[in-house]
PDB file of C-alpha atoms in Angstrom:
ATOM      1  CA  MET A   1      18.479  20.746  -7.031  1.00  0.00           C
ATOM      2  CA  GLN A   2      15.220  21.771  -5.393  1.00  0.00           C
ATOM      3  CA  SER A   3      14.613  22.120  -1.655  1.00  0.00           C
ATOM      4  CA  LYS A   4      11.451  20.815  -0.009  1.00  0.00           C
ATOM      5  CA  LEU A   5      10.418  21.777   3.541  1.00  0.00           C
ATOM      6  CA  LEU A   6       8.364  19.199   5.452  1.00  0.00           C
ATOM      7  CA  PRO A   7       6.977  19.765   8.956  1.00  0.00           C
ATOM      8  CA  VAL A   8       6.935  16.478  10.885  1.00  0.00           C
ATOM      9  CA  PRO A   9       3.323  15.612  11.812  1.00  0.00           C
ATOM     10  CA  PRO A  10       2.775  14.236  15.348  1.00  0.00           C
ATOM     11  CA  ASP A  11       1.854  10.790  14.037  1.00  0.00           C
ATOM     12  CA  MET A  12       5.259  10.465  12.354  1.00  0.00           C
ATOM     13  CA  ALA A  13       7.228  11.416  15.478  1.00  0.00           C
ATOM     14  CA  GLY A  14       9.555   8.623  16.571  1.00  0.00           C
ATOM     15  CA  SER A  15       9.763   7.086  13.098  1.00  0.00           C
ATOM     16  CA  ARG A  16      13.172   6.357  11.605  1.00  0.00           C
ATOM     17  CA  ALA A  17      14.240   9.182   9.330  1.00  0.00           C
ATOM     18  CA  ASP A  18      14.610   7.011   6.214  1.00  0.00           C
ATOM     19  CA  SER A  19      11.262   5.268   6.679  1.00  0.00           C
ATOM     20  CA  GLY A  20       9.289   8.343   7.716  1.00  0.00           C
ATOM     21  CA  ILE A  21      10.596  10.627   4.974  1.00  0.00           C
ATOM     22  CA  ALA A  22       9.985   7.933   2.354  1.00  0.00           C
ATOM     23  CA  LYS A  23       6.334   7.773   3.389  1.00  0.00           C
ATOM     24  CA  MET A  24       5.978  11.545   3.519  1.00  0.00           C
ATOM     25  CA  LEU A  25       7.467  12.047   0.053  1.00  0.00           C
ATOM     26  CA  GLY A  26       6.101   8.891  -1.576  1.00  0.00           C
ATOM     27  CA  ILE A  27       9.535   7.722  -2.687  1.00  0.00           C
ATOM     28  CA  SER A  28      11.475   4.577  -1.882  1.00  0.00           C
ATOM     29  CA  ARG A  29      13.292   4.122   1.424  1.00  0.00           C
ATOM     30  CA  SER A  30      16.519   3.306  -0.420  1.00  0.00           C
ATOM     31  CA  HIS A  31      16.309   6.612  -2.319  1.00  0.00           C
ATOM     32  CA  VAL A  32      15.893   8.507   0.965  1.00  0.00           C
ATOM     33  CA  ALA A  33      18.885   6.627   2.400  1.00  0.00           C
ATOM     34  CA  GLU A  34      20.943   7.801  -0.581  1.00  0.00           C
ATOM     35  CA  LEU A  35      19.834  11.408  -0.020  1.00  0.00           C
ATOM     36  CA  ILE A  36      20.716  11.172   3.680  1.00  0.00           C
ATOM     37  CA  ALA A  37      24.138   9.697   2.885  1.00  0.00           C
ATOM     38  CA  ALA A  38      24.746  12.594   0.489  1.00  0.00           C
ATOM     39  CA  GLY A  39      23.927  15.112   3.253  1.00  0.00           C
ATOM     40  CA  ALA A  40      20.789  16.280   1.479  1.00  0.00           C
ATOM     41  CA  VAL A  41      18.453  15.914   4.485  1.00  0.00           C
ATOM     42  CA  SER A  42      18.349  17.999   7.671  1.00  0.00           C
ATOM     43  CA  GLN A  43      16.019  18.244  10.670  1.00  0.00           C
ATOM     44  CA  ASN A  44      15.750  21.676  12.255  1.00  0.00           C
ATOM     45  CA  GLY A  45      18.942  22.612  10.429  1.00  0.00           C
ATOM     46  CA  SER A  46      21.014  19.616  11.569  1.00  0.00           C
ATOM     47  CA  PRO A  47      22.029  16.754   9.252  1.00  0.00           C
ATOM     48  CA  VAL A  48      20.289  13.465  10.009  1.00  0.00           C
ATOM     49  CA  ALA A  49      21.364   9.840   9.842  1.00  0.00           C
ATOM     50  CA  LYS A  50      18.957   7.282   8.416  1.00  0.00           C
ATOM     51  CA  SER A  51      18.416   5.703  11.845  1.00  0.00           C
ATOM     52  CA  ASP A  52      17.714   9.041  13.577  1.00  0.00           C
ATOM     53  CA  ARG A  53      14.181   9.541  14.863  1.00  0.00           C
ATOM     54  CA  LEU A  54      11.842  12.206  13.562  1.00  0.00           C
ATOM     55  CA  VAL A  55      10.743  14.833  16.060  1.00  0.00           C
ATOM     56  CA  ALA A  56       7.178  16.155  16.204  1.00  0.00           C
ATOM     57  CA  ASP A  57       6.796  19.631  14.666  1.00  0.00           C
ATOM     58  CA  ALA A  58      10.433  19.676  13.533  1.00  0.00           C
ATOM     59  CA  VAL A  59      11.095  20.973  10.019  1.00  0.00           C
ATOM     60  CA  LEU A  60      12.794  18.672   7.563  1.00  0.00           C
ATOM     61  CA  GLU A  61      14.619  20.102   4.572  1.00  0.00           C
ATOM     62  CA  VAL A  62      15.208  17.688   1.721  1.00  0.00           C
ATOM     63  CA  PHE A  63      17.181  18.559  -1.392  1.00  0.00           C
ATOM     64  CA  LEU A  64      15.835  16.635  -4.347  1.00  0.00           C
ATOM     65  CA  GLU A  65      17.207  16.341  -7.831  1.00  0.00           C
ATOM     66  CA  GLU A  66      14.997  17.872 -10.462  1.00  0.00           C
ATOM     67  CA  VAL A  67      12.874  15.120 -11.975  1.00  0.00           C
ATOM     68  CA  SER A  68      11.837  15.081 -15.595  1.00  0.00           C
ATOM     69  CA  ARG A  69       8.096  15.437 -16.109  1.00  0.00           C
ATOM     70  CA  GLU A  70       8.210  12.533 -18.516  1.00  0.00           C
ATOM     71  CA  ILE A  71       7.640   9.285 -16.627  1.00  0.00           C
ATOM     72  CA  SER A  72       8.807   6.082 -18.239  1.00  0.00           C
ATOM     73  CA  VAL A  73       8.759   2.403 -17.332  1.00  0.00           C
ATOM     74  CA  GLN A  74      12.216   1.020 -16.591  1.00  0.00           C
ATOM     75  CA  PRO A  75      12.712  -2.766 -16.751  1.00  0.00           C
ATOM     76  CA  GLU A  76      13.883  -4.157 -13.397  1.00  0.00           C
ATOM     77  CA  ASP A  77      13.121  -7.670 -12.219  1.00  0.00           C
ATOM     78  CA  VAL A  78      12.201  -8.448  -8.608  1.00  0.00           C
ATOM     79  CA  LYS A  79      12.310 -12.168  -7.934  1.00  0.00           C
ATOM     80  CA  GLU A  80       9.807 -11.914  -5.064  1.00  0.00           C
ATOM     81  CA  LEU A  81       7.066 -10.819  -7.478  1.00  0.00           C
ATOM     82  CA  LYS A  82       5.172 -13.956  -8.498  1.00  0.00           C
ATOM     83  CA  ILE A  83       3.055 -14.605 -11.573  1.00  0.00           C
ATOM     84  CA  ILE A  84      -0.081 -16.366 -10.327  1.00  0.00           C
ATOM     85  CA  PHE A  85      -1.868 -16.695 -13.658  1.00  0.00           C
ATOM     86  CA  GLN A  86      -1.649 -15.372 -17.183  1.00  0.00           C
ATOM     87  CA  ASP A  87      -3.161 -15.898 -20.598  1.00  0.00           C
ATOM     88  CA  GLU A  88      -3.358 -13.707 -23.691  1.00  0.00           C
ATOM     89  CA  HIS A  89      -5.776 -11.314 -21.978  1.00  0.00           C
ATOM     90  CA  ILE A  90      -4.685 -10.847 -18.343  1.00  0.00           C
ATOM     91  CA  VAL A  91      -1.873 -11.441 -15.889  1.00  0.00           C
ATOM     92  CA  VAL A  92      -2.461 -11.877 -12.148  1.00  0.00           C
ATOM     93  CA  ILE A  93       0.507 -11.183  -9.894  1.00  0.00           C
ATOM     94  CA  ASP A  94       1.413 -11.425  -6.211  1.00  0.00           C
ATOM     95  CA  LYS A  95       3.116  -8.071  -5.539  1.00  0.00           C
ATOM     96  CA  PRO A  96       5.695  -7.799  -2.761  1.00  0.00           C
ATOM     97  CA  SER A  97       6.048  -4.746  -0.557  1.00  0.00           C
ATOM     98  CA  GLY A  98       8.451  -2.154  -1.963  1.00  0.00           C
ATOM     99  CA  VAL A  99       7.296  -2.463  -5.574  1.00  0.00           C
ATOM    100  CA  VAL A 100       5.126   0.437  -6.777  1.00  0.00           C
ATOM    101  CA  SER A 101       2.018  -0.354  -8.841  1.00  0.00           C
ATOM    102  CA  HIS A 102       3.177   2.004 -11.610  1.00  0.00           C
ATOM    103  CA  PRO A 103       5.960   4.601 -11.974  1.00  0.00           C
ATOM    104  CA  SER A 104       5.267   8.103 -10.658  1.00  0.00           C
ATOM    105  CA  GLN A 105       7.072  11.420 -10.235  1.00  0.00           C
ATOM    106  CA  GLY A 106       9.777  11.260  -7.579  1.00  0.00           C
ATOM    107  CA  PHE A 107       9.617   7.513  -6.922  1.00  0.00           C
ATOM    108  CA  ILE A 108      12.885   5.690  -7.450  1.00  0.00           C
ATOM    109  CA  GLY A 109      12.518   1.933  -7.384  1.00  0.00           C
ATOM    110  CA  PRO A 110      10.988  -1.070  -9.103  1.00  0.00           C
ATOM    111  CA  SER A 111       7.471  -0.970 -10.552  1.00  0.00           C
ATOM    112  CA  VAL A 112       5.028  -3.705 -11.510  1.00  0.00           C
ATOM    113  CA  PRO A 113       5.106  -2.812 -15.254  1.00  0.00           C
ATOM    114  CA  GLY A 114       8.907  -2.637 -15.068  1.00  0.00           C
ATOM    115  CA  VAL A 115       9.156  -6.128 -13.581  1.00  0.00           C
ATOM    116  CA  LEU A 116       6.797  -7.538 -16.206  1.00  0.00           C
ATOM    117  CA  MET A 117       8.729  -5.752 -18.962  1.00  0.00           C
ATOM    118  CA  ALA A 118      11.952  -7.315 -17.675  1.00  0.00           C
ATOM    119  CA  ARG A 119      10.271 -10.713 -18.000  1.00  0.00           C
ATOM    120  CA  GLY A 120       9.074 -10.067 -21.534  1.00  0.00           C
ATOM    121  CA  ILE A 121       5.382  -9.736 -20.642  1.00  0.00           C
ATOM    122  CA  GLN A 122       3.591  -7.125 -22.762  1.00  0.00           C
ATOM    123  CA  LEU A 123       0.657  -5.203 -21.327  1.00  0.00           C
ATOM    124  CA  SER A 124      -2.184  -3.283 -22.954  1.00  0.00           C
ATOM    125  CA  THR A 125      -1.146   0.004 -24.562  1.00  0.00           C
ATOM    126  CA  SER A 126      -4.278   1.813 -23.329  1.00  0.00           C
ATOM    127  CA  GLY A 127      -3.782   4.715 -20.934  1.00  0.00           C
ATOM    128  CA  ALA A 128      -0.779   6.867 -20.058  1.00  0.00           C
ATOM    129  CA  GLN A 129       2.574   5.286 -20.932  1.00  0.00           C
ATOM    130  CA  GLU A 130       3.523   4.585 -17.308  1.00  0.00           C
ATOM    131  CA  ARG A 131       0.057   3.163 -16.509  1.00  0.00           C
ATOM    132  CA  GLN A 132      -0.537   0.959 -19.509  1.00  0.00           C
ATOM    133  CA  GLY A 133      -2.300  -2.230 -18.455  1.00  0.00           C
ATOM    134  CA  ILE A 134      -2.982  -0.907 -14.946  1.00  0.00           C
ATOM    135  CA  VAL A 135      -6.615  -1.411 -13.903  1.00  0.00           C
ATOM    136  CA  GLN A 136      -6.073  -1.306 -10.115  1.00  0.00           C
ATOM    137  CA  ARG A 137      -3.376  -0.203  -7.678  1.00  0.00           C
ATOM    138  CA  LEU A 138      -1.888  -1.290  -4.369  1.00  0.00           C
ATOM    139  CA  ASP A 139       0.125   0.997  -2.089  1.00  0.00           C
ATOM    140  CA  VAL A 140       3.881   0.457  -2.401  1.00  0.00           C
ATOM    141  CA  GLY A 141       3.927  -0.919   1.172  1.00  0.00           C
ATOM    142  CA  THR A 142       0.994  -3.267   0.594  1.00  0.00           C
ATOM    143  CA  SER A 143       1.546  -6.789  -0.695  1.00  0.00           C
ATOM    144  CA  GLY A 144      -0.774  -9.162  -2.490  1.00  0.00           C
ATOM    145  CA  LEU A 145      -2.845  -9.753  -5.599  1.00  0.00           C
ATOM    146  CA  MET A 146      -3.205  -7.470  -8.612  1.00  0.00           C
ATOM    147  CA  VAL A 147      -4.654  -8.086 -12.050  1.00  0.00           C
ATOM    148  CA  LEU A 148      -3.295  -6.318 -15.139  1.00  0.00           C
ATOM    149  CA  ALA A 149      -4.624  -6.199 -18.682  1.00  0.00           C
ATOM    150  CA  LYS A 150      -2.613  -7.578 -21.607  1.00  0.00           C
ATOM    151  CA  SER A 151      -5.126  -6.752 -24.360  1.00  0.00           C
ATOM    152  CA  GLU A 152      -7.050  -3.579 -25.149  1.00  0.00           C
ATOM    153  CA  MET A 153     -10.364  -5.383 -24.739  1.00  0.00           C
ATOM    154  CA  SER A 154      -9.480  -6.744 -21.308  1.00  0.00           C
ATOM    155  CA  TYR A 155      -8.284  -3.291 -20.211  1.00  0.00           C
ATOM    156  CA  SER A 156     -11.634  -1.736 -21.109  1.00  0.00           C
ATOM    157  CA  VAL A 157     -13.709  -4.534 -19.529  1.00  0.00           C
ATOM    158  CA  LEU A 158     -11.704  -4.687 -16.294  1.00  0.00           C
ATOM    159  CA  LYS A 159     -11.605  -0.912 -15.839  1.00  0.00           C
ATOM    160  CA  GLN A 160     -15.394  -0.864 -16.115  1.00  0.00           C
ATOM    161  CA  ALA A 161     -15.721  -3.790 -13.687  1.00  0.00           C
ATOM    162  CA  PHE A 162     -13.722  -1.881 -11.074  1.00  0.00           C
ATOM    163  CA  ARG A 163     -15.823   1.245 -11.682  1.00  0.00           C
ATOM    164  CA  ASP A 164     -19.013  -0.791 -11.295  1.00  0.00           C
ATOM    165  CA  ARG A 165     -17.692  -2.284  -8.014  1.00  0.00           C
ATOM    166  CA  ILE A 166     -18.258  -5.858  -9.144  1.00  0.00           C
ATOM    167  CA  VAL A 167     -14.695  -7.041  -8.539  1.00  0.00           C
ATOM    168  CA  LYS A 168     -14.387  -9.015  -5.294  1.00  0.00           C
ATOM    169  CA  LYS A 169     -11.428  -7.625  -3.335  1.00  0.00           C
ATOM    170  CA  THR A 170     -10.569  -9.187   0.035  1.00  0.00           C
ATOM    171  CA  TYR A 171      -7.733  -7.985   2.247  1.00  0.00           C
ATOM    172  CA  HIS A 172      -6.371  -9.149   5.574  1.00  0.00           C
ATOM    173  CA  ALA A 173      -5.251  -6.396   7.936  1.00  0.00           C
ATOM    174  CA  LEU A 174      -3.745  -6.424  11.408  1.00  0.00           C
ATOM    175  CA  VAL A 175      -5.130  -3.495  13.393  1.00  0.00           C
ATOM    176  CA  GLN A 176      -4.295  -2.156  16.802  1.00  0.00           C
ATOM    177  CA  GLY A 177      -6.807  -2.886  19.543  1.00  0.00           C
ATOM    178  CA  HIS A 178     -10.029  -4.846  19.207  1.00  0.00           C
ATOM    179  CA  PRO A 179     -12.672  -3.129  17.056  1.00  0.00           C
ATOM    180  CA  GLU A 180     -16.222  -3.048  18.397  1.00  0.00           C
ATOM    181  CA  PRO A 181     -18.476  -4.158  16.910  1.00  0.00           C
ATOM    182  CA  SER A 182     -16.352  -7.068  15.724  1.00  0.00           C
ATOM    183  CA  ARG A 183     -17.897  -6.860  12.247  1.00  0.00           C
ATOM    184  CA  GLY A 184     -19.567  -4.077  10.332  1.00  0.00           C
ATOM    185  CA  THR A 185     -19.305  -1.491   7.568  1.00  0.00           C
ATOM    186  CA  ILE A 186     -17.443   1.814   7.490  1.00  0.00           C
ATOM    187  CA  ASP A 187     -19.123   4.210   5.075  1.00  0.00           C
ATOM    188  CA  THR A 188     -17.383   7.576   5.234  1.00  0.00           C
ATOM    189  CA  PRO A 189     -15.973   9.658   2.337  1.00  0.00           C
ATOM    190  CA  ILE A 190     -12.224  10.077   1.900  1.00  0.00           C
ATOM    191  CA  GLY A 191     -10.339  13.061   0.500  1.00  0.00           C
ATOM    192  CA  ARG A 192      -6.785  14.356   0.393  1.00  0.00           C
ATOM    193  CA  SER A 193      -5.594  15.995   3.600  1.00  0.00           C
ATOM    194  CA  THR A 194      -5.447  19.784   3.501  1.00  0.00           C
ATOM    195  CA  LYS A 195      -2.442  19.758   5.869  1.00  0.00           C
ATOM    196  CA  HIS A 196      -0.246  17.109   4.249  1.00  0.00           C
ATOM    197  CA  ASP A 197      -0.558  16.315   0.548  1.00  0.00           C
ATOM    198  CA  TYR A 198       0.862  12.817   1.036  1.00  0.00           C
ATOM    199  CA  LYS A 199      -1.983  11.822   3.389  1.00  0.00           C
ATOM    200  CA  PHE A 200      -5.700  11.178   3.049  1.00  0.00           C
ATOM    201  CA  THR A 201      -8.446  11.751   5.580  1.00  0.00           C
ATOM    202  CA  ILE A 202     -12.147  11.487   6.295  1.00  0.00           C
ATOM    203  CA  SER A 203     -13.768  14.447   4.554  1.00  0.00           C
ATOM    204  CA  ALA A 204     -17.360  15.384   3.785  1.00  0.00           C
ATOM    205  CA  ALA A 205     -16.043  16.826   0.521  1.00  0.00           C
ATOM    206  CA  GLY A 206     -14.250  13.595  -0.346  1.00  0.00           C
ATOM    207  CA  LYS A 207     -15.274  10.663  -2.531  1.00  0.00           C
ATOM    208  CA  PRO A 208     -17.552   7.875  -1.257  1.00  0.00           C
ATOM    209  CA  ALA A 209     -15.658   5.026   0.406  1.00  0.00           C
ATOM    210  CA  VAL A 210     -17.196   1.816   1.742  1.00  0.00           C
ATOM    211  CA  THR A 211     -15.252  -0.781   3.750  1.00  0.00           C
ATOM    212  CA  HIS A 212     -16.732  -4.009   5.144  1.00  0.00           C
ATOM    213  CA  TYR A 213     -14.857  -5.821   7.905  1.00  0.00           C
ATOM    214  CA  GLU A 214     -15.053  -8.757  10.275  1.00  0.00           C
ATOM    215  CA  THR A 215     -12.712 -10.020  12.972  1.00  0.00           C
ATOM    216  CA  ILE A 216     -10.829 -13.213  12.157  1.00  0.00           C
ATOM    217  CA  GLU A 217      -8.686 -13.497  15.284  1.00  0.00           C
ATOM    218  CA  VAL A 218      -8.246 -11.525  18.512  1.00  0.00           C
ATOM    219  CA  LEU A 219      -4.609 -11.197  19.619  1.00  0.00           C
ATOM    220  CA  PRO A 220      -2.688  -9.337  22.329  1.00  0.00           C
ATOM    221  CA  ALA A 221      -2.906  -5.605  21.500  1.00  0.00           C
ATOM    222  CA  ALA A 222      -4.279  -6.285  18.025  1.00  0.00           C
ATOM    223  CA  ALA A 223      -6.857  -8.064  15.871  1.00  0.00           C
ATOM    224  CA  LEU A 224      -6.597  -9.781  12.496  1.00  0.00           C
ATOM    225  CA  MET A 225      -9.365  -8.520  10.225  1.00  0.00           C
ATOM    226  CA  LYS A 226     -10.933  -9.665   6.974  1.00  0.00           C
ATOM    227  CA  VAL A 227     -11.689  -6.574   4.894  1.00  0.00           C
ATOM    228  CA  GLY A 228     -13.811  -6.242   1.786  1.00  0.00           C
ATOM    229  CA  LEU A 229     -13.816  -3.101  -0.351  1.00  0.00           C
ATOM    230  CA  GLU A 230     -16.681  -1.765  -2.421  1.00  0.00           C
ATOM    231  CA  THR A 231     -14.627   1.249  -3.469  1.00  0.00           C
ATOM    232  CA  GLY A 232     -10.899   1.648  -4.060  1.00  0.00           C
ATOM    233  CA  ARG A 233      -9.855   5.005  -2.645  1.00  0.00           C
ATOM    234  CA  THR A 234      -6.181   5.703  -2.013  1.00  0.00           C
ATOM    235  CA  HIS A 235      -5.214   4.466   1.478  1.00  0.00           C
ATOM    236  CA  GLN A 236      -8.876   3.537   2.088  1.00  0.00           C
ATOM    237  CA  ILE A 237      -8.363   0.713   4.609  1.00  0.00           C
ATOM    238  CA  ARG A 238      -5.613   2.612   6.418  1.00  0.00           C
ATOM    239  CA  VAL A 239      -7.677   5.808   6.687  1.00  0.00           C
ATOM    240  CA  HIS A 240     -10.926   4.127   7.749  1.00  0.00           C
ATOM    241  CA  PHE A 241      -9.416   2.062  10.552  1.00  0.00           C
ATOM    242  CA  SER A 242      -7.238   4.941  11.726  1.00  0.00           C
ATOM    243  CA  HIS A 243     -10.262   7.246  11.921  1.00  0.00           C
ATOM    244  CA  PHE A 244     -11.926   4.827  14.339  1.00  0.00           C
ATOM    245  CA  ARG A 245      -8.747   4.591  16.432  1.00  0.00           C
ATOM    246  CA  HIS A 246      -7.628   1.193  15.205  1.00  0.00           C
ATOM    247  CA  PRO A 247      -4.718   2.029  12.874  1.00  0.00           C
ATOM    248  CA  LEU A 248      -2.983  -0.747  11.022  1.00  0.00           C
ATOM    249  CA  VAL A 249       0.015  -2.183  12.857  1.00  0.00           C
ATOM    250  CA  GLY A 250       3.198  -0.779  11.317  1.00  0.00           C
ATOM    251  CA  ASP A 251       1.528   2.313   9.824  1.00  0.00           C
ATOM    252  CA  PRO A 252       2.916   5.385  11.657  1.00  0.00           C
ATOM    253  CA  LEU A 253       1.656   7.668   8.887  1.00  0.00           C
ATOM    254  CA  TYR A 254      -1.844   6.984  10.191  1.00  0.00           C
ATOM    255  CA  GLY A 255      -1.143   6.851  13.906  1.00  0.00           C
ATOM    256  CA  SER A 256       0.125   3.362  14.745  1.00  0.00           C
ATOM    257  CA  ASP A 257       2.353   2.657  17.737  1.00  0.00           C
ATOM    258  CA  PRO A 258       5.982   2.436  16.545  1.00  0.00           C
ATOM    259  CA  LYS A 259       6.931   0.373  19.610  1.00  0.00           C
ATOM    260  CA  LEU A 260       4.519  -2.384  18.637  1.00  0.00           C
ATOM    261  CA  ALA A 261       5.850  -2.492  15.067  1.00  0.00           C
ATOM    262  CA  ALA A 262       9.444  -2.543  16.352  1.00  0.00           C
ATOM    263  CA  SER A 263       8.669  -5.438  18.684  1.00  0.00           C
ATOM    264  CA  LEU A 264       7.384  -7.368  15.656  1.00  0.00           C
ATOM    265  CA  ASP A 265      10.273  -6.352  13.334  1.00  0.00           C
ATOM    266  CA  LEU A 266       7.675  -4.861  10.999  1.00  0.00           C
ATOM    267  CA  ASN A 267       8.820  -2.118   8.621  1.00  0.00           C
ATOM    268  CA  ARG A 268       5.526  -1.463   6.803  1.00  0.00           C
ATOM    269  CA  GLN A 269       1.792  -1.586   7.356  1.00  0.00           C
ATOM    270  CA  TRP A 270       0.399  -5.070   8.017  1.00  0.00           C
ATOM    271  CA  LEU A 271      -1.919  -5.203   5.011  1.00  0.00           C
ATOM    272  CA  HIS A 272      -2.208  -7.925   2.376  1.00  0.00           C
ATOM    273  CA  ALA A 273      -4.472  -8.266  -0.677  1.00  0.00           C
ATOM    274  CA  LYS A 274      -5.470 -11.845   0.119  1.00  0.00           C
ATOM    275  CA  ARG A 275      -8.118 -12.707  -2.470  1.00  0.00           C
ATOM    276  CA  LEU A 276      -9.201 -11.316  -5.834  1.00  0.00           C
ATOM    277  CA  GLY A 277     -12.184 -12.459  -7.878  1.00  0.00           C
ATOM    278  CA  PHE A 278     -13.708 -11.153 -11.116  1.00  0.00           C
ATOM    279  CA  ASP A 279     -15.385 -12.196 -14.349  1.00  0.00           C
ATOM    280  CA  HIS A 280     -12.710 -13.050 -16.913  1.00  0.00           C
ATOM    281  CA  PRO A 281     -12.893 -10.241 -19.509  1.00  0.00           C
ATOM    282  CA  ALA A 282     -12.827 -12.656 -22.463  1.00  0.00           C
ATOM    283  CA  THR A 283     -14.780 -15.712 -21.297  1.00  0.00           C
ATOM    284  CA  GLY A 284     -17.093 -14.145 -18.724  1.00  0.00           C
ATOM    285  CA  GLU A 285     -16.240 -16.998 -16.333  1.00  0.00           C
ATOM    286  CA  PHE A 286     -15.787 -15.995 -12.694  1.00  0.00           C
ATOM    287  CA  VAL A 287     -12.177 -16.565 -11.622  1.00  0.00           C
ATOM    288  CA  GLU A 288     -10.746 -16.174  -8.138  1.00  0.00           C
ATOM    289  CA  PHE A 289      -7.192 -16.172  -6.832  1.00  0.00           C
ATOM    290  CA  GLU A 290      -5.673 -16.341  -3.351  1.00  0.00           C
ATOM    291  CA  SER A 291      -2.292 -15.339  -1.939  1.00  0.00           C
ATOM    292  CA  GLU A 292      -0.389 -16.512   1.137  1.00  0.00           C
ATOM    293  CA  TYR A 293       1.052 -14.040   3.635  1.00  0.00           C
ATOM    294  CA  PRO A 294       4.632 -12.965   2.861  1.00  0.00           C
ATOM    295  CA  ILE A 295       7.247 -13.894   5.431  1.00  0.00           C
ATOM    296  CA  ASP A 296       7.422 -10.534   7.243  1.00  0.00           C
ATOM    297  CA  LEU A 297       3.669 -10.482   7.894  1.00  0.00           C
ATOM    298  CA  GLU A 298       3.666 -14.159   8.896  1.00  0.00           C
ATOM    299  CA  ILE A 299       6.479 -13.594  11.398  1.00  0.00           C
ATOM    300  CA  ALA A 300       4.750 -10.570  12.945  1.00  0.00           C
ATOM    301  CA  LEU A 301       1.467 -12.459  13.257  1.00  0.00           C
ATOM    302  CA  ASN A 302       3.090 -15.508  14.852  1.00  0.00           C
ATOM    303  CA  ARG A 303       4.916 -13.319  17.370  1.00  0.00           C
ATOM    304  CA  LEU A 304       1.602 -11.879  18.492  1.00  0.00           C
ATOM    305  CA  ARG A 305       0.209 -15.399  18.783  1.00  0.00           C
ATOM    306  CA  ASP A 306       3.055 -16.363  21.115  1.00  0.00           C
ATOM    307  CA  VAL A 307       1.612 -16.738  24.630  1.00  0.00           C
ATOM    308  CA  ASP A 308       4.724 -15.082  26.046  1.00  0.00           C
ATOM    309  CA  PHE A 309       4.477 -11.969  23.833  1.00  0.00           C
ATOM    310  CA  ARG A 310       4.932  -8.715  25.730  1.00  0.00           C
ATOM    311  CA  LEU A 311       4.942  -5.209  24.261  1.00  0.00           C
TER     312      LEU A 311
END
């Protein structure tokens, strides 16, 4: 067993222990719940329950089992993951929250390649074993559209298309407050935080990141935004809106109000990969796909639309 010490950042204060620690460590909430039940998590020296709240500047100690450096794909079906389209070259999926884009060190839970393996769908063998077929990623808490490569040719073509920024990626995000101006472009570089290795931040030394946005609907305490990405930095939408004081609803890692998320029964950031368009790697024909909001995001949005909603 190895022990990991984690100071609780101010923006995670008030979060449930299981949810907050999962986000800080980048592992599944269910895995954290198992660690808590086993007595492997303490806050300032005292054991915590999964529903306990994290305290700002407290020190968490988490005992983790040693994880093998070899990462492998484990077949595990998740019925909520939908196949939108597939042929011999590509497969387009609608990923639910809670499924990681590909396996990684320390994450215990279902992965996109694992679900496809369980369904007998073979992906390209290009790249590292756990990332074969992966040409883009979505955060584990983000739902929506992903395309994966099934052939070596499609893997190469799609990877280059993402590098060249010619893939059309459209997200819908629910942000706190009402951004002004109501439409525009955020062009600020993003790098890994020097204080917390599980977070990202605006940094002059970071990589270029460009986010286009426009307001779809103004709601009490929040606004529904249409977001287009030129780049695909980790946590890009979450970091950009947080930096301008409009964090995504349900995203305490980047400064959202936990009371608002609780009032909406929202247990993850309100962010959905709504539309995905690209040139088919084999035919060259432009194809575009669209996804409906999953039930948890739909419920949260409709609650805000309720004329009687009060925070």
